[in-house]
CSV table of N, CA and C in Angstrom, one decimal:
chain,number,residue,atom,x,y,z
R,1,MET,N,0.8,-1.2,0.0
R,1,MET,CA,0.0,0.0,0.0
R,1,MET,C,0.9,1.3,0.0
R,2,ARG,N,2.0,1.2,0.7
R,2,ARG,CA,2.9,2.3,0.7
R,2,ARG,C,3.4,2.6,-0.7
R,3,GLY,N,3.8,1.6,-1.4
R,3,GLY,CA,4.3,1.8,-2.7
R,3,GLY,C,3.3,2.4,-3.7
R,4,LEU,N,2.0,2.0,-3.5
R,4,LEU,CA,1.0,2.7,-4.3
R,4,LEU,C,0.8,4.1,-4.0
R,5,TRP,N,0.8,4.4,-2.7
R,5,TRP,CA,0.7,5.8,-2.2
R,5,TRP,C,1.8,6.7,-2.7
R,6,LEU,N,3.0,6.1,-2.7
R,6,LEU,CA,4.2,6.9,-3.1
R,6,LEU,C,4.3,7.0,-4.6
R,7,SER,N,3.8,6.0,-5.4
R,7,SER,CA,4.0,6.0,-6.8
R,7,SER,C,2.9,6.7,-7.6
R,8,GLY,N,1.7,6.6,-7.1
R,8,GLY,CA,0.5,7.1,-7.9
R,8,GLY,C,0.2,6.2,-9.0
R,9,LEU,N,0.7,4.9,-9.0
R,9,LEU,CA,0.4,4.0,-10.1
R,9,LEU,C,-1.1,3.6,-10.1
R,10,ARG,N,-1.6,3.3,-11.2
R,10,ARG,CA,-2.9,2.7,-11.4
R,10,ARG,C,-2.7,1.2,-11.0
R,11,ILE,N,-3.8,0.5,-10.6
R,11,ILE,CA,-3.7,-0.8,-10.1
R,11,ILE,C,-3.1,-1.7,-11.3
R,12,GLY,N,-3.6,-1.5,-12.5
R,12,GLY,CA,-3.1,-2.2,-13.6
R,12,GLY,C,-1.6,-2.0,-13.9
R,13,GLU,N,-1.1,-0.8,-13.7
R,13,GLU,CA,0.3,-0.5,-13.8
R,13,GLU,C,1.1,-1.2,-12.7
R,14,ALA,N,0.6,-1.1,-11.5
R,14,ALA,CA,1.3,-1.7,-10.4
R,14,ALA,C,1.4,-3.2,-10.6
R,15,ALA,N,0.4,-3.8,-11.2
R,15,ALA,CA,0.4,-5.3,-11.5
R,15,ALA,C,1.5,-5.7,-12.4
R,16,ILE,N,1.9,-4.8,-13.3
R,16,ILE,CA,2.9,-5.2,-14.3
R,16,ILE,C,4.3,-4.5,-14.2
R,17,VAL,N,4.4,-3.5,-13.4
R,17,VAL,CA,5.7,-2.8,-13.3
R,17,VAL,C,6.7,-3.7,-12.8
R,18,SER,N,7.9,-3.7,-13.4
R,18,SER,CA,8.9,-4.7,-13.2
R,18,SER,C,10.3,-4.1,-12.9
R,19,TRP,N,11.1,-4.9,-12.3
R,19,TRP,CA,12.5,-4.5,-12.2
R,19,TRP,C,13.3,-4.8,-13.5
R,20,ASP,N,12.8,-5.7,-14.3
R,20,ASP,CA,13.5,-6.2,-15.4
R,20,ASP,C,13.5,-5.2,-16.6
R,21,PRO,N,14.7,-4.8,-17.1
R,21,PRO,CA,14.7,-3.7,-18.1
R,21,PRO,C,14.1,-4.0,-19.4
R,22,ASP,N,13.8,-5.3,-19.7
R,22,ASP,CA,13.2,-5.6,-21.0
R,22,ASP,C,11.7,-5.8,-20.8
R,23,ALA,N,11.1,-5.5,-19.6
R,23,ALA,CA,9.7,-5.6,-19.4
R,23,ALA,C,9.0,-4.5,-20.0
R,24,PRO,N,7.7,-4.6,-20.4
R,24,PRO,CA,6.9,-3.5,-21.0
R,24,PRO,C,6.8,-2.3,-20.2
R,25,PHE,N,6.8,-2.5,-18.9
R,25,PHE,CA,6.7,-1.3,-17.9
R,25,PHE,C,7.7,-1.6,-16.8
R,26,CYS,N,8.7,-0.8,-16.7
R,26,CYS,CA,9.7,-1.1,-15.7
R,26,CYS,C,10.2,0.2,-15.0
R,27,VAL,N,10.9,0.0,-13.9
R,27,VAL,CA,11.6,1.1,-13.3
R,27,VAL,C,13.0,1.2,-13.8
R,28,ASP,N,13.5,2.4,-13.9
R,28,ASP,CA,14.9,2.6,-14.4
R,28,ASP,C,15.6,3.5,-13.4
R,29,LEU,N,16.4,2.9,-12.6
R,29,LEU,CA,17.1,3.7,-11.5
R,29,LEU,C,18.6,3.9,-11.9
R,30,SER,N,18.9,3.7,-13.2
R,30,SER,CA,20.3,3.8,-13.6
R,30,SER,C,20.8,5.2,-13.8
R,31,GLY,N,20.0,6.1,-14.1
R,31,GLY,CA,20.5,7.5,-14.4
R,31,GLY,C,20.5,8.4,-13.2
R,32,LYS,N,20.8,9.6,-13.4
R,32,LYS,CA,20.7,10.7,-12.4
R,32,LYS,C,19.3,10.8,-11.8
R,33,TYR,N,18.3,10.7,-12.7
R,33,TYR,CA,16.9,10.9,-12.3
R,33,TYR,C,16.2,9.5,-12.5
R,34,PRO,N,15.7,8.9,-11.4
R,34,PRO,CA,15.0,7.7,-11.6
R,34,PRO,C,13.7,7.9,-12.4
R,35,ARG,N,13.3,6.9,-13.1
R,35,ARG,CA,12.1,7.1,-14.0
R,35,ARG,C,11.5,5.8,-14.3
R,36,PHE,N,10.3,5.8,-14.9
R,36,PHE,CA,9.6,4.7,-15.5
R,36,PHE,C,9.9,4.6,-17.0
R,37,ARG,N,10.2,3.4,-17.5
R,37,ARG,CA,10.3,3.2,-18.9
R,37,ARG,C,9.1,2.4,-19.3
R,38,ILE,N,8.3,2.9,-20.2
R,38,ILE,CA,7.1,2.2,-20.6
R,38,ILE,C,7.1,2.0,-22.2
R,39,TYR,N,7.0,0.8,-22.6
R,39,TYR,CA,6.9,0.5,-24.0
R,39,TYR,C,5.4,0.7,-24.4
R,40,ALA,N,5.2,1.0,-25.7
R,40,ALA,CA,3.9,1.3,-26.2
R,40,ALA,C,2.8,0.2,-25.8
R,41,GLU,N,3.2,-1.1,-25.8
R,41,GLU,CA,2.3,-2.2,-25.6
R,41,GLU,C,1.7,-2.1,-24.1
R,42,ALA,N,2.4,-1.3,-23.3
R,42,ALA,CA,1.9,-1.3,-21.9
R,42,ALA,C,1.1,-0.1,-21.5
R,43,GLN,N,0.7,0.7,-22.4
R,43,GLN,CA,-0.1,1.9,-22.0
R,43,GLN,C,-1.1,2.3,-23.1
R,44,LYS,N,-2.0,3.0,-22.7
R,44,LYS,CA,-3.1,3.5,-23.5
R,44,LYS,C,-2.7,4.3,-24.7
R,45,GLY,N,-1.7,5.2,-24.5
R,45,GLY,CA,-1.2,6.1,-25.5
R,45,GLY,C,-0.5,5.4,-26.7
R,46,ARG,N,-0.1,4.1,-26.5
R,46,ARG,CA,0.5,3.3,-27.5
R,46,ARG,C,1.8,3.9,-28.1
R,47,ARG,N,2.7,4.5,-27.1
R,47,ARG,CA,4.0,5.0,-27.6
R,47,ARG,C,5.0,4.7,-26.5
R,48,ASP,N,6.2,4.5,-26.9
R,48,ASP,CA,7.3,4.3,-25.9
R,48,ASP,C,7.6,5.6,-25.3
R,49,GLU,N,7.9,5.6,-24.0
R,49,GLU,CA,8.3,6.8,-23.3
R,49,GLU,C,9.0,6.5,-22.0
R,50,PHE,N,9.7,7.5,-21.5
R,50,PHE,CA,10.3,7.6,-20.2
R,50,PHE,C,9.4,8.6,-19.5
R,51,LEU,N,9.0,8.3,-18.2
R,51,LEU,CA,8.3,9.2,-17.4
R,51,LEU,C,8.9,9.4,-16.1
R,52,PRO,N,8.8,10.6,-15.5
R,52,PRO,CA,9.5,10.8,-14.2
R,52,PRO,C,8.8,10.0,-13.1
R,53,MET,N,9.6,9.7,-12.0
R,53,MET,CA,9.0,9.2,-10.8
R,53,MET,C,9.4,10.2,-9.7
R,54,THR,N,8.6,10.2,-8.6
R,54,THR,CA,8.9,11.1,-7.6
R,54,THR,C,10.1,10.7,-6.7
R,55,PRO,N,10.8,11.6,-6.1
R,55,PRO,CA,12.0,11.2,-5.4
R,55,PRO,C,11.7,10.3,-4.2
R,56,ASP,N,10.5,10.5,-3.6
R,56,ASP,CA,10.2,9.6,-2.4
R,56,ASP,C,9.9,8.2,-2.9
R,57,PHE,N,9.3,8.0,-4.1
R,57,PHE,CA,9.1,6.7,-4.6
R,57,PHE,C,10.4,6.0,-4.9
R,58,ALA,N,11.3,6.8,-5.6
R,58,ALA,CA,12.6,6.3,-5.9
R,58,ALA,C,13.4,5.9,-4.7
R,59,GLU,N,13.3,6.7,-3.6
R,59,GLU,CA,13.9,6.3,-2.3
R,59,GLU,C,13.3,5.0,-1.8
R,60,PHE,N,12.0,4.9,-1.9
R,60,PHE,CA,11.4,3.6,-1.5
R,60,PHE,C,11.9,2.4,-2.2
R,61,LEU,N,12.1,2.6,-3.6
R,61,LEU,CA,12.6,1.5,-4.4
R,61,LEU,C,14.0,1.1,-4.0
R,62,MET,N,14.8,2.2,-3.7
R,62,MET,CA,16.2,1.9,-3.4
R,62,MET,C,16.4,1.1,-2.2
R,63,GLN,N,15.4,1.0,-1.3
R,63,GLN,CA,15.5,0.2,-0.1
R,63,GLN,C,15.5,-1.3,-0.4
R,64,THR,N,15.1,-1.6,-1.7
R,64,THR,CA,15.1,-3.0,-2.1
R,64,THR,C,16.5,-3.4,-2.4
R,65,PRO,N,17.0,-4.4,-1.7
R,65,PRO,CA,18.4,-4.8,-2.0
R,65,PRO,C,18.6,-5.2,-3.5
R,66,GLU,N,19.7,-4.8,-4.1
R,66,GLU,CA,20.0,-5.0,-5.5
R,66,GLU,C,19.8,-6.5,-6.0
R,67,ASP,N,20.1,-7.4,-5.1
R,67,ASP,CA,20.0,-8.8,-5.5
R,67,ASP,C,18.5,-9.3,-5.6
R,68,GLN,N,17.6,-8.4,-5.1
R,68,GLN,CA,16.1,-8.7,-5.1
R,68,GLN,C,15.4,-7.9,-6.2
R,69,ARG,N,16.1,-7.2,-7.0
R,69,ARG,CA,15.5,-6.3,-8.0
R,69,ARG,C,15.3,-7.1,-9.3
R,70,THR,N,14.5,-8.1,-9.2
R,70,THR,CA,14.1,-8.9,-10.4
R,70,THR,C,12.6,-9.1,-10.4
R,71,GLY,N,12.0,-9.3,-11.5
R,71,GLY,CA,10.6,-9.6,-11.6
R,71,GLY,C,9.7,-8.4,-11.2
R,72,PRO,N,8.5,-8.7,-10.7
R,72,PRO,CA,7.5,-7.6,-10.4
R,72,PRO,C,8.1,-6.8,-9.2
R,73,VAL,N,7.8,-5.5,-9.3
R,73,VAL,CA,8.2,-4.6,-8.2
R,73,VAL,C,7.3,-4.8,-7.0
R,74,PHE,N,6.0,-5.0,-7.3
R,74,PHE,CA,5.0,-5.2,-6.2
R,74,PHE,C,4.6,-6.7,-6.1
R,75,THR,N,4.5,-7.1,-4.9
R,75,THR,CA,3.9,-8.4,-4.6
R,75,THR,C,2.7,-8.2,-3.7
R,76,VAL,N,1.5,-8.5,-4.2
R,76,VAL,CA,0.3,-8.3,-3.4
R,76,VAL,C,-0.1,-9.7,-2.9
R,77,ARG,N,-0.3,-9.7,-1.6
R,77,ARG,CA,-0.7,-11.0,-0.9
R,77,ARG,C,-2.1,-10.8,-0.3
R,78,ARG,N,-2.9,-11.8,-0.4
R,78,ARG,CA,-4.1,-11.9,0.3
R,78,ARG,C,-3.8,-11.9,1.8
R,79,LEU,N,-4.8,-11.6,2.7
R,79,LEU,CA,-4.6,-11.7,4.1
R,79,LEU,C,-4.1,-13.0,4.6
R,80,MET,N,-4.4,-14.1,3.8
R,80,MET,CA,-4.0,-15.4,4.2
R,80,MET,C,-2.6,-15.8,3.6
R,81,GLY,N,-2.0,-14.9,2.8
R,81,GLY,CA,-0.7,-15.1,2.4
R,81,GLY,C,-0.5,-15.4,0.9
R,82,SER,N,-1.5,-15.8,0.2
R,82,SER,CA,-1.3,-16.2,-1.2
R,82,SER,C,-1.1,-15.0,-2.1
R,83,VAL,N,-0.2,-15.1,-3.1
R,83,VAL,CA,0.2,-14.0,-4.0
R,83,VAL,C,-0.9,-13.8,-5.0
R,84,VAL,N,-1.2,-12.5,-5.3
R,84,VAL,CA,-2.2,-12.2,-6.3
R,84,VAL,C,-1.4,-11.4,-7.4
R,85,ARG,N,-1.6,-11.9,-8.7
R,85,ARG,CA,-0.9,-11.2,-9.8
R,85,ARG,C,-1.9,-10.5,-10.8
R,86,ASP,N,-3.1,-10.9,-10.8
R,86,ASP,CA,-4.1,-10.3,-11.7
R,86,ASP,C,-4.6,-9.0,-11.1
R,87,ALA,N,-4.5,-7.9,-11.9
R,87,ALA,CA,-4.9,-6.6,-11.5
R,87,ALA,C,-6.4,-6.5,-11.0
R,88,ASP,N,-7.3,-7.3,-11.7
R,88,ASP,CA,-8.7,-7.3,-11.3
R,88,ASP,C,-8.9,-7.9,-9.9
R,89,LYS,N,-8.0,-8.7,-9.5
R,89,LYS,CA,-8.1,-9.3,-8.1
R,89,LYS,C,-7.3,-8.6,-7.1
R,90,MET,N,-6.3,-7.7,-7.5
R,90,MET,CA,-5.5,-7.0,-6.6
R,90,MET,C,-6.4,-5.9,-5.9
R,91,GLY,N,-7.3,-5.2,-6.7
R,91,GLY,CA,-8.1,-4.2,-6.1
R,91,GLY,C,-8.8,-4.6,-4.9
R,92,PRO,N,-9.6,-5.7,-4.9
R,92,PRO,CA,-10.3,-6.1,-3.7
R,92,PRO,C,-9.4,-6.5,-2.6
R,93,VAL,N,-8.2,-7.0,-2.9
R,93,VAL,CA,-7.3,-7.4,-1.8
R,93,VAL,C,-6.8,-6.1,-1.1
R,94,ILE,N,-6.4,-5.1,-1.9
R,94,ILE,CA,-5.9,-3.9,-1.4
R,94,ILE,C,-7.0,-3.2,-0.5
R,95,SER,N,-8.3,-3.2,-1.0
R,95,SER,CA,-9.4,-2.7,-0.2
R,95,SER,C,-9.5,-3.4,1.1
R,96,ALA,N,-9.4,-4.7,1.1
R,96,ALA,CA,-9.5,-5.5,2.3
R,96,ALA,C,-8.4,-5.2,3.3
R,97,ILE,N,-7.2,-4.9,2.7
R,97,ILE,CA,-6.1,-4.5,3.6
R,97,ILE,C,-6.3,-3.1,4.2
R,98,GLY,N,-6.9,-2.2,3.4
R,98,GLY,CA,-7.2,-0.9,3.9
R,98,GLY,C,-8.2,-1.0,5.0
R,99,GLU,N,-9.2,-1.9,4.8
R,99,GLU,CA,-10.2,-2.0,5.9
R,99,GLU,C,-9.6,-2.6,7.2
R,100,ALA,N,-8.8,-3.7,7.0
R,100,ALA,CA,-8.1,-4.3,8.1
R,100,ALA,C,-7.2,-3.4,8.8
R,101,ALA,N,-6.6,-2.5,8.1
R,101,ALA,CA,-5.7,-1.5,8.7
R,101,ALA,C,-6.5,-0.3,9.3
R,102,GLY,N,-7.7,-0.2,9.0
R,102,GLY,CA,-8.6,0.9,9.6
R,102,GLY,C,-8.3,2.2,8.9
R,103,VAL,N,-7.9,2.2,7.6
R,103,VAL,CA,-7.6,3.4,6.9
R,103,VAL,C,-8.9,3.9,6.3
R,104,VAL,N,-9.6,4.8,7.0
R,104,VAL,CA,-10.9,5.3,6.5
R,104,VAL,C,-10.7,6.5,5.6
R,105,VAL,N,-11.4,6.5,4.5
R,105,VAL,CA,-11.3,7.7,3.5
R,105,VAL,C,-12.6,8.5,3.5
R,106,ASN,N,-13.7,7.9,4.0
R,106,ASN,CA,-15.0,8.6,4.1
R,106,ASN,C,-15.7,8.0,5.2
R,107,LYS,N,-15.7,8.8,6.3
R,107,LYS,CA,-16.4,8.3,7.6
R,107,LYS,C,-17.9,8.2,7.4
R,108,ALA,N,-18.5,9.1,6.7
R,108,ALA,CA,-19.9,9.1,6.5
R,108,ALA,C,-20.4,7.9,5.8
R,109,GLU,N,-19.7,7.4,4.8
R,109,GLU,CA,-20.0,6.2,4.1
R,109,GLU,C,-19.3,4.9,4.6
R,110,GLY,N,-18.5,5.1,5.6
R,110,GLY,CA,-17.7,4.0,6.1
R,110,GLY,C,-16.8,3.3,5.1
R,111,LYS,N,-16.2,4.2,4.2
R,111,LYS,CA,-15.4,3.7,3.1
R,111,LYS,C,-13.9,3.6,3.6
R,112,PHE,N,-13.3,2.5,3.3
R,112,PHE,CA,-11.9,2.3,3.6
R,112,PHE,C,-11.0,2.5,2.3
R,113,ALA,N,-9.7,2.7,2.5
R,113,ALA,CA,-8.8,3.0,1.4
R,113,ALA,C,-8.8,1.9,0.4
R,114,SER,N,-8.8,2.3,-0.9
R,114,SER,CA,-8.7,1.4,-2.0
R,114,SER,C,-7.5,1.8,-2.8
R,115,ALA,N,-7.1,1.1,-3.8
R,115,ALA,CA,-6.0,1.4,-4.7
R,115,ALA,C,-6.2,2.8,-5.3
R,116,HIS,N,-7.4,3.0,-5.8
R,116,HIS,CA,-7.7,4.3,-6.4
R,116,HIS,C,-7.6,5.5,-5.4
R,117,ASP,N,-8.0,5.2,-4.2
R,117,ASP,CA,-7.9,6.3,-3.1
R,117,ASP,C,-6.4,6.6,-2.9
R,118,LEU,N,-5.5,5.6,-3.0
R,118,LEU,CA,-4.1,5.9,-2.8
R,118,LEU,C,-3.6,6.7,-4.0
R,119,ARG,N,-4.0,6.4,-5.2
R,119,ARG,CA,-3.6,7.2,-6.4
R,119,ARG,C,-4.2,8.6,-6.3
R,120,ARG,N,-5.4,8.8,-5.8
R,120,ARG,CA,-6.0,10.1,-5.7
R,120,ARG,C,-5.2,10.9,-4.6
R,121,ALA,N,-4.8,10.3,-3.5
R,121,ALA,CA,-4.0,10.9,-2.5
R,121,ALA,C,-2.7,11.4,-3.1
R,122,PHE,N,-2.1,10.5,-3.9
R,122,PHE,CA,-0.8,10.9,-4.6
R,122,PHE,C,-1.0,12.2,-5.3
R,123,GLY,N,-2.0,12.3,-6.2
R,123,GLY,CA,-2.3,13.5,-7.0
R,123,GLY,C,-2.5,14.7,-6.1
R,124,THR,N,-3.3,14.5,-5.0
R,124,THR,CA,-3.5,15.7,-4.1
R,124,THR,C,-2.2,16.1,-3.5
R,125,ARG,N,-1.5,15.2,-3.0
R,125,ARG,CA,-0.2,15.5,-2.3
R,125,ARG,C,0.8,16.3,-3.3
R,126,TRP,N,0.9,15.8,-4.5
R,126,TRP,CA,1.8,16.4,-5.4
R,126,TRP,C,1.3,17.6,-6.1
R,127,SER,N,0.0,17.8,-6.1
R,127,SER,CA,-0.6,19.0,-6.8
R,127,SER,C,-0.1,20.3,-6.2
R,128,SER,N,0.3,20.3,-4.9
R,128,SER,CA,0.8,21.6,-4.3
R,128,SER,C,2.3,21.7,-4.4
R,129,ARG,N,2.9,20.7,-5.0
R,129,ARG,CA,4.4,20.7,-5.1
R,129,ARG,C,4.9,21.0,-6.5
R,130,VAL,N,4.1,20.7,-7.5
R,130,VAL,CA,4.6,20.8,-8.9
R,130,VAL,C,3.6,21.5,-9.7
R,131,LYS,N,4.0,21.9,-10.9
R,131,LYS,CA,3.1,22.6,-11.8
R,131,LYS,C,2.2,21.6,-12.4
R,132,PRO,N,1.0,22.0,-12.9
R,132,PRO,CA,0.0,21.1,-13.5
R,132,PRO,C,0.6,20.2,-14.6
R,133,ALA,N,1.4,20.7,-15.5
R,133,ALA,CA,1.9,19.9,-16.5
R,133,ALA,C,2.8,18.8,-16.0
R,134,THR,N,3.6,19.1,-14.9
R,134,THR,CA,4.4,18.0,-14.3
R,134,THR,C,3.5,17.0,-13.6
R,135,LEU,N,2.5,17.4,-12.9
R,135,LEU,CA,1.6,16.5,-12.3
R,135,LEU,C,0.9,15.6,-13.3
R,136,GLN,N,0.6,16.1,-14.5
R,136,GLN,CA,0.0,15.3,-15.5
R,136,GLN,C,0.9,14.2,-15.9
R,137,ARG,N,2.2,14.5,-16.0
R,137,ARG,CA,3.2,13.4,-16.4
R,137,ARG,C,3.4,12.4,-15.3
R,138,LEU,N,3.5,12.9,-14.0
R,138,LEU,CA,3.6,12.0,-12.9
R,138,LEU,C,2.5,11.0,-12.8
R,139,MET,N,1.3,11.5,-13.1
R,139,MET,CA,0.1,10.6,-13.0
R,139,MET,C,-0.2,9.9,-14.3
R,140,ARG,N,0.6,10.2,-15.4
R,140,ARG,CA,0.5,9.5,-16.6
R,140,ARG,C,-0.9,9.7,-17.2
R,141,HIS,N,-1.4,11.0,-17.2
R,141,HIS,CA,-2.6,11.4,-17.8
R,141,HIS,C,-2.3,11.9,-19.2
R,142,ARG,N,-3.2,11.5,-20.2
R,142,ARG,CA,-3.0,12.0,-21.5
R,142,ARG,C,-3.3,13.5,-21.7
R,143,SER,N,-4.3,13.9,-21.0
R,143,SER,CA,-4.8,15.3,-21.0
R,143,SER,C,-4.6,16.0,-19.7
R,144,ILE,N,-4.2,17.3,-19.7
R,144,ILE,CA,-4.0,18.0,-18.5
R,144,ILE,C,-5.4,18.3,-17.8
R,145,GLU,N,-6.5,18.2,-18.5
R,145,GLU,CA,-7.8,18.3,-17.9
R,145,GLU,C,-8.1,17.3,-16.9
């Protein structure tokens, strides 16, 4: 959940982001500025690109020992411990974790944190720190609107 909060990734992106440099969507920590490398096949816009990542997410990634930087960046586990790889199944697991942790996002409705709430919080947090065009790239939105 912390990785989603720091990265602003959509659940489908979190399901496929990889340490492996030949993966369709991967992290690239090799240069001066950490970034995401996304091949056309892994995104709606259907074009290859490098996109920025926030310094706090890069710092979070750097905590992973180098010998463990292979395969998926995120491993989502059900409360009973089994690994979930399908993005459609990750969402409910993350919501269940948010509820178990007591992370309330709407007291009136009794709503607990979901993956989308973590993404929304990322956007809110960074909206006061960067210009709108930069936020658009951080959130991987096609339009600034």
